[in-house]
Amino acid sequence: VLPCAMAAPGAYRCIECNGEATELYRDYQRGVLRISICKSCQKPVDKYIEYDPVIILINAVLCKAQAYRHILFNTKINIHGKLCVFCLLCEAYIRWLQLQDSSQNTDPDDLIRYAKEWDFYRMFGIASLEQTSFFIGIFITLWWMTPEMLKRKSDFILLLKALLLSTYGKLLLIPAVIWEHDYTPLCLAFIKVFVLISNSQAIRVTLNLNRIVPWFAIFFGLIFENGVVCLFQKMGWDV
């Protein structure tokens, strides 16, 4: 389904040069459509409006900047919150399975069952804490390095949505555990790296930065995340 043809100035972005555009295509009626051409690079503003969603998803998995610009700027996707919660549930489930008592104790007693359920909620809370700390570290770093890029509240919201969408790689955690084999820890490590690469590409596309700054922000985000976890552990929290 094609997005609406006309919008306010700068509502859309060219997926090639990141230039602003007022329309993605023009409808001449009777089924005649013409994709708009970017005034800056003289290329189609968004070729993906003609592509099948599966092709767009494949290009996003390959971390192509054009696919990310199409998804972030030229489509109306409002699943950021739901996707974030589902990804956190996946991560909490993996951590819950890795607990020794959840796999060794098979006592059907209600007390044991409720204890295991509490462990899952605790893992969800820890995963939420770590991701929040990671995002805060990224925002602090970017605000310090590129304050001109984050002047408005809308800039922060757009970047947050981009980061939440780019964590979709965590959905691969469930298949990695379902098809358990000797290389599961290696698969989990690769999924973690893939999510970080996706986060980097989301930051780069959203703020139109080079490759170095997003990776520096992610590195500081990881440091801030581990620092917060260590702080809570020193306070006696079972994190």
mmCIF file of N, CA and C in Angstrom, residues 28-160:
data_model
loop_
_atom_site.group_PDB
_atom_site.id
_atom_site.type_symbol
_atom_site.label_atom_id
_atom_site.label_comp_id
_atom_site.label_asym_id
_atom_site.label_seq_id
_atom_site.Cartn_x
_atom_site.Cartn_y
_atom_site.Cartn_z
ATOM 1 N N TYR A 28 -1.948 10.429 -11.039
ATOM 2 C CA TYR A 28 -2.614 11.068 -12.173
ATOM 3 C C TYR A 28 -3.981 10.434 -12.449
ATOM 4 N N GLN A 29 -4.449 9.642 -11.494
ATOM 5 C CA GLN A 29 -5.744 8.967 -11.576
ATOM 6 C C GLN A 29 -5.748 7.902 -12.673
ATOM 7 N N ARG A 30 -6.812 7.135 -12.693
ATOM 8 C CA ARG A 30 -6.976 6.029 -13.627
ATOM 9 C C ARG A 30 -5.799 5.048 -13.566
ATOM 10 N N GLY A 31 -5.252 4.901 -12.346
ATOM 11 C CA GLY A 31 -4.183 3.932 -12.145
ATOM 12 C C GLY A 31 -2.817 4.370 -12.620
ATOM 13 N N VAL A 32 -2.655 5.639 -12.958
ATOM 14 C CA VAL A 32 -1.367 6.151 -13.447
ATOM 15 C C VAL A 32 -0.651 6.855 -12.297
ATOM 16 N N LEU A 33 0.482 6.285 -11.883
ATOM 17 C CA LEU A 33 1.287 6.840 -10.803
ATOM 18 C C LEU A 33 2.690 7.153 -11.307
ATOM 19 N N ARG A 34 3.263 8.210 -10.775
ATOM 20 C CA ARG A 34 4.631 8.570 -11.149
ATOM 21 C C ARG A 34 5.428 8.850 -9.890
ATOM 22 N N ILE A 35 6.494 8.075 -9.680
ATOM 23 C CA ILE A 35 7.339 8.260 -8.499
ATOM 24 C C ILE A 35 8.082 9.586 -8.604
ATOM 25 N N SER A 36 8.102 10.325 -7.517
ATOM 26 C CA SER A 36 8.773 11.628 -7.508
ATOM 27 C C SER A 36 10.284 11.464 -7.612
ATOM 28 N N ILE A 37 10.921 12.434 -8.244
ATOM 29 C CA ILE A 37 12.373 12.461 -8.398
ATOM 30 C C ILE A 37 12.956 13.491 -7.442
ATOM 31 N N CYS A 38 14.009 13.115 -6.746
ATOM 32 C CA CYS A 38 14.669 14.010 -5.794
ATOM 33 C C CYS A 38 15.356 15.154 -6.541
ATOM 34 N N LYS A 39 15.177 16.365 -6.075
ATOM 35 C CA LYS A 39 15.793 17.524 -6.718
ATOM 36 C C LYS A 39 17.298 17.590 -6.470
ATOM 37 N N SER A 40 17.758 16.917 -5.416
ATOM 38 C CA SER A 40 19.184 16.982 -5.069
ATOM 39 C C SER A 40 20.026 15.965 -5.826
ATOM 40 N N CYS A 41 19.591 14.696 -5.822
ATOM 41 C CA CYS A 41 20.389 13.628 -6.430
ATOM 42 C C CYS A 41 19.817 13.120 -7.748
ATOM 43 N N GLN A 42 18.650 13.625 -8.123
ATOM 44 C CA GLN A 42 18.003 13.240 -9.388
ATOM 45 C C GLN A 42 17.695 11.741 -9.462
ATOM 46 N N LYS A 43 17.438 11.131 -8.318
ATOM 47 C CA LYS A 43 17.037 9.731 -8.250
ATOM 48 C C LYS A 43 15.635 9.643 -7.652
ATOM 49 N N PRO A 44 14.954 8.500 -7.829
ATOM 50 C CA PRO A 44 13.624 8.359 -7.210
ATOM 51 C C PRO A 44 13.689 8.611 -5.707
ATOM 52 N N VAL A 45 12.742 9.383 -5.195
ATOM 53 C CA VAL A 45 12.728 9.712 -3.768
ATOM 54 C C VAL A 45 12.665 8.444 -2.923
ATOM 55 N N ASP A 46 11.796 7.525 -3.293
ATOM 56 C CA ASP A 46 11.656 6.282 -2.526
ATOM 57 C C ASP A 46 11.190 5.159 -3.446
ATOM 58 N N LYS A 47 12.128 4.386 -3.929
ATOM 59 C CA LYS A 47 11.794 3.265 -4.813
ATOM 60 C C LYS A 47 11.076 2.147 -4.083
ATOM 61 N N TYR A 48 11.181 2.116 -2.742
ATOM 62 C CA TYR A 48 10.603 1.011 -1.974
ATOM 63 C C TYR A 48 9.082 1.049 -1.921
ATOM 64 N N ILE A 49 8.458 2.160 -2.324
ATOM 65 C CA ILE A 49 6.998 2.212 -2.281
ATOM 66 C C ILE A 49 6.391 1.245 -3.298
ATOM 67 N N GLU A 50 7.206 0.770 -4.238
ATOM 68 C CA GLU A 50 6.744 -0.217 -5.211
ATOM 69 C C GLU A 50 7.152 -1.638 -4.836
ATOM 70 N N TYR A 51 7.947 -1.787 -3.774
ATOM 71 C CA TYR A 51 8.490 -3.087 -3.425
ATOM 72 C C TYR A 51 7.550 -3.847 -2.502
ATOM 73 N N ASP A 52 7.663 -5.159 -2.555
ATOM 74 C CA ASP A 52 6.933 -6.012 -1.634
ATOM 75 C C ASP A 52 7.517 -5.862 -0.231
ATOM 76 N N PRO A 53 6.675 -5.901 0.824
ATOM 77 C CA PRO A 53 7.190 -5.770 2.197
ATOM 78 C C PRO A 53 8.285 -6.770 2.540
ATOM 79 N N VAL A 54 8.236 -7.964 1.958
ATOM 80 C CA VAL A 54 9.268 -8.970 2.238
ATOM 81 C C VAL A 54 10.623 -8.486 1.732
ATOM 82 N N ILE A 55 10.650 -7.872 0.544
ATOM 83 C CA ILE A 55 11.905 -7.341 -0.011
ATOM 84 C C ILE A 55 12.435 -6.223 0.872
ATOM 85 N N ILE A 56 11.535 -5.376 1.366
ATOM 86 C CA ILE A 56 11.944 -4.280 2.249
ATOM 87 C C ILE A 56 12.542 -4.837 3.537
ATOM 88 N N LEU A 57 11.903 -5.880 4.073
ATOM 89 C CA LEU A 57 12.408 -6.499 5.299
ATOM 90 C C LEU A 57 13.790 -7.095 5.080
ATOM 91 N N ILE A 58 13.987 -7.758 3.957
ATOM 92 C CA ILE A 58 15.300 -8.344 3.657
ATOM 93 C C ILE A 58 16.364 -7.256 3.580
ATOM 94 N N ASN A 59 16.044 -6.144 2.933
ATOM 95 C CA ASN A 59 16.995 -5.036 2.840
ATOM 96 C C ASN A 59 17.281 -4.418 4.205
ATOM 97 N N ALA A 60 16.268 -4.405 5.073
ATOM 98 C CA ALA A 60 16.484 -3.896 6.430
ATOM 99 C C ALA A 60 17.380 -4.831 7.224
ATOM 100 N N VAL A 61 17.189 -6.148 7.051
ATOM 101 C CA VAL A 61 18.047 -7.123 7.724
ATOM 102 C C VAL A 61 19.494 -6.975 7.256
ATOM 103 N N LEU A 62 19.670 -6.606 5.991
ATOM 104 C CA LEU A 62 21.009 -6.370 5.454
ATOM 105 C C LEU A 62 21.557 -5.013 5.874
ATOM 106 N N CYS A 63 20.778 -4.274 6.677
ATOM 107 C CA CYS A 63 21.183 -2.969 7.231
ATOM 108 C C CYS A 63 21.492 -1.944 6.136
ATOM 109 N N LYS A 64 20.688 -1.931 5.097
ATOM 110 C CA LYS A 64 20.846 -0.923 4.051
ATOM 111 C C LYS A 64 20.232 0.387 4.517
ATOM 112 N N ALA A 65 20.986 1.466 4.357
ATOM 113 C CA ALA A 65 20.519 2.773 4.814
ATOM 114 C C ALA A 65 19.234 3.182 4.109
ATOM 115 N N GLN A 66 19.102 2.832 2.820
ATOM 116 C CA GLN A 66 17.902 3.207 2.071
ATOM 117 C C GLN A 66 16.655 2.580 2.682
ATOM 118 N N ALA A 67 16.755 1.311 3.078
ATOM 119 C CA ALA A 67 15.606 0.639 3.684
ATOM 120 C C ALA A 67 15.253 1.271 5.025
ATOM 121 N N TYR A 68 16.266 1.642 5.796
ATOM 122 C CA TYR A 68 16.016 2.278 7.086
ATOM 123 C C TYR A 68 15.344 3.631 6.896
ATOM 124 N N ARG A 69 15.780 4.423 5.907
ATOM 125 C CA ARG A 69 15.144 5.724 5.664
ATOM 126 C C ARG A 69 13.694 5.547 5.231
ATOM 127 N N HIS A 70 13.449 4.540 4.415
ATOM 128 C CA HIS A 70 12.072 4.280 3.983
ATOM 129 C C HIS A 70 11.183 3.971 5.181
ATOM 130 N N ILE A 71 11.652 3.117 6.068
ATOM 131 C CA ILE A 71 10.848 2.696 7.219
ATOM 132 C C ILE A 71 10.671 3.836 8.216
ATOM 133 N N LEU A 72 11.732 4.583 8.482
ATOM 134 C CA LEU A 72 11.698 5.609 9.520
ATOM 135 C C LEU A 72 11.006 6.891 9.083
ATOM 136 N N PHE A 73 11.192 7.290 7.821
ATOM 137 C CA PHE A 73 10.700 8.587 7.378
ATOM 138 C C PHE A 73 9.488 8.525 6.452
ATOM 139 N N ASN A 74 9.375 7.486 5.656
ATOM 140 C CA ASN A 74 8.367 7.469 4.598
ATOM 141 C C ASN A 74 7.221 6.493 4.827
ATOM 142 N N THR A 75 7.160 5.885 5.994
ATOM 143 C CA THR A 75 6.039 5.018 6.336
ATOM 144 C C THR A 75 5.486 5.413 7.692
ATOM 145 N N LYS A 76 4.271 5.011 7.942
ATOM 146 C CA LYS A 76 3.619 5.317 9.215
ATOM 147 C C LYS A 76 3.533 4.043 10.038
ATOM 148 N N ILE A 77 4.616 3.739 10.722
ATOM 149 C CA ILE A 77 4.687 2.542 11.567
ATOM 150 C C ILE A 77 4.588 2.963 13.026
ATOM 151 N N ASN A 78 3.669 2.359 13.744
ATOM 152 C CA ASN A 78 3.474 2.739 15.140
ATOM 153 C C ASN A 78 3.484 1.504 16.036
ATOM 154 N N ILE A 79 4.515 0.687 15.855
ATOM 155 C CA ILE A 79 4.610 -0.550 16.651
ATOM 156 C C ILE A 79 5.824 -0.518 17.576
ATOM 157 N N HIS A 80 6.385 0.676 17.781
ATOM 158 C CA HIS A 80 7.628 0.778 18.541
ATOM 159 C C HIS A 80 7.485 0.224 19.950
ATOM 160 N N GLY A 81 6.419 0.655 20.653
ATOM 161 C CA GLY A 81 6.236 0.200 22.023
ATOM 162 C C GLY A 81 5.972 -1.288 22.116
ATOM 163 N N LYS A 82 5.084 -1.806 21.269
ATOM 164 C CA LYS A 82 4.769 -3.233 21.293
ATOM 165 C C LYS A 82 5.988 -4.072 20.942
ATOM 166 N N LEU A 83 6.751 -3.621 19.940
ATOM 167 C CA LEU A 83 7.952 -4.358 19.552
ATOM 168 C C LEU A 83 8.970 -4.376 20.683
ATOM 169 N N CYS A 84 9.108 -3.246 21.376
ATOM 170 C CA CYS A 84 10.054 -3.166 22.497
ATOM 171 C C CYS A 84 9.671 -4.152 23.599
ATOM 172 N N VAL A 85 8.390 -4.172 23.971
ATOM 173 C CA VAL A 85 7.937 -5.076 25.036
ATOM 174 C C VAL A 85 8.141 -6.528 24.626
ATOM 175 N N PHE A 86 7.816 -6.855 23.369
ATOM 176 C CA PHE A 86 7.953 -8.235 22.921
ATOM 177 C C PHE A 86 9.421 -8.660 22.902
ATOM 178 N N CYS A 87 10.300 -7.763 22.470
ATOM 179 C CA CYS A 87 11.732 -8.085 22.466
ATOM 180 C C CYS A 87 12.257 -8.286 23.885
ATOM 181 N N LEU A 88 11.786 -7.466 24.811
ATOM 182 C CA LEU A 88 12.197 -7.630 26.208
ATOM 183 C C LEU A 88 11.681 -8.944 26.781
ATOM 184 N N LEU A 89 10.476 -9.339 26.384
ATOM 185 C CA LEU A 89 9.945 -10.627 26.827
ATOM 186 C C LEU A 89 10.796 -11.777 26.291
ATOM 187 N N CYS A 90 11.235 -11.653 25.043
ATOM 188 C CA CYS A 90 12.103 -12.687 24.464
ATOM 189 C C CYS A 90 13.412 -12.787 25.241
ATOM 190 N N GLU A 91 14.002 -11.626 25.536
ATOM 191 C CA GLU A 91 15.269 -11.630 26.271
ATOM 192 C C GLU A 91 15.079 -12.164 27.682
ATOM 193 N N ALA A 92 13.967 -11.785 28.324
ATOM 194 C CA ALA A 92 13.695 -12.283 29.673
ATOM 195 C C ALA A 92 13.497 -13.795 29.669
ATOM 196 N N TYR A 93 12.853 -14.295 28.632
ATOM 197 C CA TYR A 93 12.627 -15.743 28.536
ATOM 198 C C TYR A 93 13.943 -16.494 28.407
ATOM 199 N N ILE A 94 14.863 -15.960 27.610
ATOM 200 C CA ILE A 94 16.174 -16.599 27.450
ATOM 201 C C ILE A 94 16.916 -16.626 28.781
ATOM 202 N N ARG A 95 16.904 -15.505 29.481
ATOM 203 C CA ARG A 95 17.604 -15.443 30.762
ATOM 204 C C ARG A 95 16.937 -16.365 31.784
ATOM 205 N N TRP A 96 15.621 -16.442 31.727
ATOM 206 C CA TRP A 96 14.897 -17.308 32.654
ATOM 207 C C TRP A 96 15.256 -18.765 32.418
ATOM 208 N N LEU A 97 15.421 -19.163 31.146
ATOM 209 C CA LEU A 97 15.803 -20.542 30.843
ATOM 210 C C LEU A 97 17.209 -20.858 31.321
ATOM 211 N N GLN A 98 18.058 -19.844 31.351
ATOM 212 C CA GLN A 98 19.451 -20.062 31.729
ATOM 213 C C GLN A 98 19.651 -20.190 33.232
ATOM 214 N N LEU A 99 18.602 -19.894 34.006
ATOM 215 C CA LEU A 99 18.705 -20.082 35.454
ATOM 216 C C LEU A 99 18.777 -21.570 35.789
ATOM 217 N N GLN A 100 19.695 -21.955 36.649
ATOM 218 C CA GLN A 100 19.894 -23.369 36.967
ATOM 219 C C GLN A 100 18.671 -23.987 37.620
ATOM 220 N N ASP A 101 18.023 -23.254 38.515
ATOM 221 C CA ASP A 101 16.899 -23.864 39.225
ATOM 222 C C ASP A 101 15.696 -24.046 38.319
ATOM 223 N N SER A 102 15.584 -23.255 37.234
ATOM 224 C CA SER A 102 14.449 -23.393 36.339
ATOM 225 C C SER A 102 14.539 -24.640 35.489
ATOM 226 N N SER A 103 15.740 -25.221 35.382
ATOM 227 C CA SER A 103 15.899 -26.418 34.561
ATOM 228 C C SER A 103 16.100 -27.683 35.403
ATOM 229 N N GLN A 104 16.590 -27.530 36.628
ATOM 230 C CA GLN A 104 16.914 -28.703 37.437
ATOM 231 C C GLN A 104 15.770 -29.127 38.350
ATOM 232 N N ASN A 105 15.007 -28.170 38.855
ATOM 233 C CA ASN A 105 13.953 -28.493 39.809
ATOM 234 C C ASN A 105 12.640 -28.699 39.073
ATOM 235 N N THR A 106 12.084 -29.869 39.154
ATOM 236 C CA THR A 106 10.834 -30.197 38.463
ATOM 237 C C THR A 106 9.686 -30.425 39.436
ATOM 238 N N ASP A 107 9.826 -30.009 40.676
ATOM 239 C CA ASP A 107 8.788 -30.165 41.685
ATOM 240 C C ASP A 107 7.550 -29.362 41.271
ATOM 241 N N PRO A 108 6.387 -30.011 41.178
ATOM 242 C CA PRO A 108 5.184 -29.296 40.734
ATOM 243 C C PRO A 108 4.511 -28.471 41.826
ATOM 244 N N ASP A 109 5.139 -28.394 42.973
ATOM 245 C CA ASP A 109 4.550 -27.658 44.080
ATOM 246 C C ASP A 109 4.274 -26.213 43.661
ATOM 247 N N ASP A 110 3.132 -25.653 44.141
ATOM 248 C CA ASP A 110 2.739 -24.297 43.762
ATOM 249 C C ASP A 110 3.788 -23.270 44.149
ATOM 250 N N LEU A 111 4.427 -23.454 45.304
ATOM 251 C CA LEU A 111 5.427 -22.503 45.765
ATOM 252 C C LEU A 111 6.584 -22.423 44.779
ATOM 253 N N ILE A 112 7.021 -23.604 44.296
ATOM 254 C CA ILE A 112 8.108 -23.625 43.321
ATOM 255 C C ILE A 112 7.666 -22.964 42.020
ATOM 256 N N ARG A 113 6.424 -23.243 41.606
ATOM 257 C CA ARG A 113 5.925 -22.676 40.349
ATOM 258 C C ARG A 113 5.843 -21.153 40.429
ATOM 259 N N TYR A 114 5.379 -20.627 41.558
ATOM 260 C CA TYR A 114 5.289 -19.179 41.713
ATOM 261 C C TYR A 114 6.672 -18.551 41.796
ATOM 262 N N ALA A 115 7.623 -19.263 42.408
ATOM 263 C CA ALA A 115 8.992 -18.758 42.488
ATOM 264 C C ALA A 115 9.592 -18.633 41.089
ATOM 265 N N LYS A 116 9.309 -19.640 40.252
ATOM 266 C CA LYS A 116 9.811 -19.585 38.879
ATOM 267 C C LYS A 116 9.168 -18.439 38.113
ATOM 268 N N GLU A 117 7.883 -18.215 38.350
ATOM 269 C CA GLU A 117 7.195 -17.108 37.688
ATOM 270 C C GLU A 117 7.792 -15.777 38.124
ATOM 271 N N TRP A 118 8.112 -15.647 39.395
ATOM 272 C CA TRP A 118 8.740 -14.422 39.888
ATOM 273 C C TRP A 118 10.112 -14.234 39.246
ATOM 274 N N ASP A 119 10.852 -15.320 39.043
ATOM 275 C CA ASP A 119 12.154 -15.230 38.380
ATOM 276 C C ASP A 119 12.008 -14.654 36.969
ATOM 277 N N PHE A 120 10.945 -15.038 36.273
ATOM 278 C CA PHE A 120 10.731 -14.505 34.920
ATOM 279 C C PHE A 120 10.473 -12.997 34.972
ATOM 280 N N TYR A 121 9.637 -12.553 35.903
ATOM 281 C CA TYR A 121 9.370 -11.124 36.039
ATOM 282 C C TYR A 121 10.654 -10.372 36.398
ATOM 283 N N ARG A 122 11.479 -11.006 37.241
ATOM 284 C CA ARG A 122 12.739 -10.369 37.625
ATOM 285 C C ARG A 122 13.663 -10.231 36.417
ATOM 286 N N MET A 123 13.716 -11.259 35.567
ATOM 287 C CA MET A 123 14.532 -11.192 34.361
ATOM 288 C C MET A 123 14.026 -10.111 33.404
ATOM 289 N N PHE A 124 12.693 -9.963 33.349
ATOM 290 C CA PHE A 124 12.121 -8.915 32.506
ATOM 291 C C PHE A 124 12.525 -7.529 33.025
ATOM 292 N N GLY A 125 12.493 -7.367 34.341
ATOM 293 C CA GLY A 125 12.900 -6.094 34.925
ATOM 294 C C GLY A 125 14.370 -5.788 34.677
ATOM 295 N N ILE A 126 15.214 -6.808 34.789
ATOM 296 C CA ILE A 126 16.644 -6.608 34.542
ATOM 297 C C ILE A 126 16.896 -6.244 33.083
ATOM 298 N N ALA A 127 16.222 -6.947 32.160
ATOM 299 C CA ALA A 127 16.381 -6.643 30.738
ATOM 300 C C ALA A 127 15.918 -5.222 30.431
ATOM 301 N N SER A 128 14.824 -4.797 31.060
ATOM 302 C CA SER A 128 14.323 -3.434 30.855
ATOM 303 C C SER A 128 15.303 -2.405 31.396
ATOM 304 N N LEU A 129 15.869 -2.682 32.574
ATOM 305 C CA LEU A 129 16.844 -1.782 33.172
ATOM 306 C C LEU A 129 18.079 -1.639 32.285
ATOM 307 N N GLU A 130 18.576 -2.745 31.769
ATOM 308 C CA GLU A 130 19.772 -2.708 30.931
ATOM 309 C C GLU A 130 19.517 -1.955 29.632
ATOM 310 N N GLN A 131 18.378 -2.203 28.997
ATOM 311 C CA GLN A 131 18.100 -1.515 27.736
ATOM 312 C C GLN A 131 17.899 -0.023 27.959
ATOM 313 N N THR A 132 17.206 0.343 29.046
ATOM 314 C CA THR A 132 17.013 1.764 29.357
ATOM 315 C C THR A 132 18.351 2.448 29.602
ATOM 316 N N SER A 133 19.234 1.796 30.350
ATOM 317 C CA SER A 133 20.555 2.359 30.618
ATOM 318 C C SER A 133 21.357 2.492 29.328
ATOM 319 N N PHE A 134 21.238 1.515 28.457
ATOM 320 C CA PHE A 134 21.940 1.538 27.168
ATOM 321 C C PHE A 134 21.483 2.725 26.326
ATOM 322 N N PHE A 135 20.178 2.951 26.261
ATOM 323 C CA PHE A 135 19.644 4.075 25.485
ATOM 324 C C PHE A 135 20.039 5.407 26.101
ATOM 325 N N ILE A 136 20.004 5.500 27.433
ATOM 326 C CA ILE A 136 20.395 6.744 28.095
ATOM 327 C C ILE A 136 21.858 7.074 27.787
ATOM 328 N N GLY A 137 22.718 6.058 27.823
ATOM 329 C CA GLY A 137 24.123 6.267 27.483
ATOM 330 C C GLY A 137 24.286 6.769 26.060
ATOM 331 N N ILE A 138 23.500 6.229 25.132
ATOM 332 C CA ILE A 138 23.561 6.678 23.735
ATOM 333 C C ILE A 138 23.116 8.132 23.624
ATOM 334 N N PHE A 139 22.003 8.483 24.261
ATOM 335 C CA PHE A 139 21.492 9.844 24.177
ATOM 336 C C PHE A 139 22.470 10.848 24.787
ATOM 337 N N ILE A 140 23.082 10.486 25.921
ATOM 338 C CA ILE A 140 24.054 11.393 26.551
ATOM 339 C C ILE A 140 25.241 11.638 25.626
ATOM 340 N N THR A 141 25.738 10.576 25.024
ATOM 341 C CA THR A 141 26.891 10.696 24.135
ATOM 342 C C THR A 141 26.562 11.540 22.910
ATOM 343 N N LEU A 142 25.423 11.267 22.278
ATOM 344 C CA LEU A 142 25.052 12.018 21.075
ATOM 345 C C LEU A 142 24.763 13.479 21.399
ATOM 346 N N TRP A 143 24.125 13.720 22.550
ATOM 347 C CA TRP A 143 23.851 15.108 22.935
ATOM 348 C C TRP A 143 25.147 15.865 23.210
ATOM 349 N N TRP A 144 26.148 15.164 23.698
ATOM 350 C CA TRP A 144 27.440 15.790 23.974
ATOM 351 C C TRP A 144 28.242 16.015 22.687
ATOM 352 N N MET A 145 28.198 15.045 21.769
ATOM 353 C CA MET A 145 28.999 15.137 20.552
ATOM 354 C C MET A 145 28.313 15.947 19.445
ATOM 355 N N THR A 146 27.000 15.829 19.332
ATOM 356 C CA THR A 146 26.272 16.529 18.262
ATOM 357 C C THR A 146 25.036 17.221 18.834
ATOM 358 N N PRO A 147 25.219 18.238 19.673
ATOM 359 C CA PRO A 147 24.059 18.901 20.293
ATOM 360 C C PRO A 147 23.134 19.553 19.270
ATOM 361 N N GLU A 148 23.676 19.939 18.116
ATOM 362 C CA GLU A 148 22.840 20.584 17.101
ATOM 363 C C GLU A 148 21.845 19.615 16.471
ATOM 364 N N MET A 149 22.115 18.314 16.607
ATOM 365 C CA MET A 149 21.229 17.309 16.024
ATOM 366 C C MET A 149 20.040 16.982 16.921
ATOM 367 N N LEU A 150 20.128 17.328 18.194
ATOM 368 C CA LEU A 150 19.081 16.971 19.150
ATOM 369 C C LEU A 150 18.579 18.210 19.879
ATOM 370 N N LYS A 151 18.171 19.202 19.100
ATOM 371 C CA LYS A 151 17.721 20.450 19.690
ATOM 372 C C LYS A 151 16.259 20.385 20.120
ATOM 373 N N ARG A 152 15.456 19.647 19.366
ATOM 374 C CA ARG A 152 14.018 19.621 19.622
ATOM 375 C C ARG A 152 13.581 18.294 20.238
ATOM 376 N N LYS A 153 12.425 18.348 20.899
ATOM 377 C CA LYS A 153 11.866 17.140 21.504
ATOM 378 C C LYS A 153 11.563 16.100 20.433
ATOM 379 N N SER A 154 11.125 16.547 19.265
ATOM 380 C CA SER A 154 10.794 15.627 18.182
ATOM 381 C C SER A 154 12.019 14.844 17.721
ATOM 382 N N ASP A 155 13.213 15.459 17.811
ATOM 383 C CA ASP A 155 14.449 14.766 17.430
ATOM 384 C C ASP A 155 14.726 13.601 18.369
ATOM 385 N N PHE A 156 14.514 13.830 19.660
ATOM 386 C CA PHE A 156 14.709 12.754 20.643
ATOM 387 C C PHE A 156 13.702 11.625 20.420
ATOM 388 N N ILE A 157 12.453 12.005 20.164
ATOM 389 C CA ILE A 157 11.404 10.994 19.965
ATOM 390 C C ILE A 157 11.699 10.156 18.726
ATOM 391 N N LEU A 158 12.107 10.817 17.639
ATOM 392 C CA LEU A 158 12.416 10.094 16.408
ATOM 393 C C LEU A 158 13.575 9.133 16.610
ATOM 394 N N LEU A 159 14.609 9.577 17.316
ATOM 395 C CA LEU A 159 15.761 8.717 17.569
ATOM 396 C C LEU A 159 15.379 7.543 18.468
ATOM 397 N N LEU A 160 14.535 7.805 19.466
ATOM 398 C CA LEU A 160 14.082 6.722 20.348
ATOM 399 C C LEU A 160 13.289 5.681 19.559
#
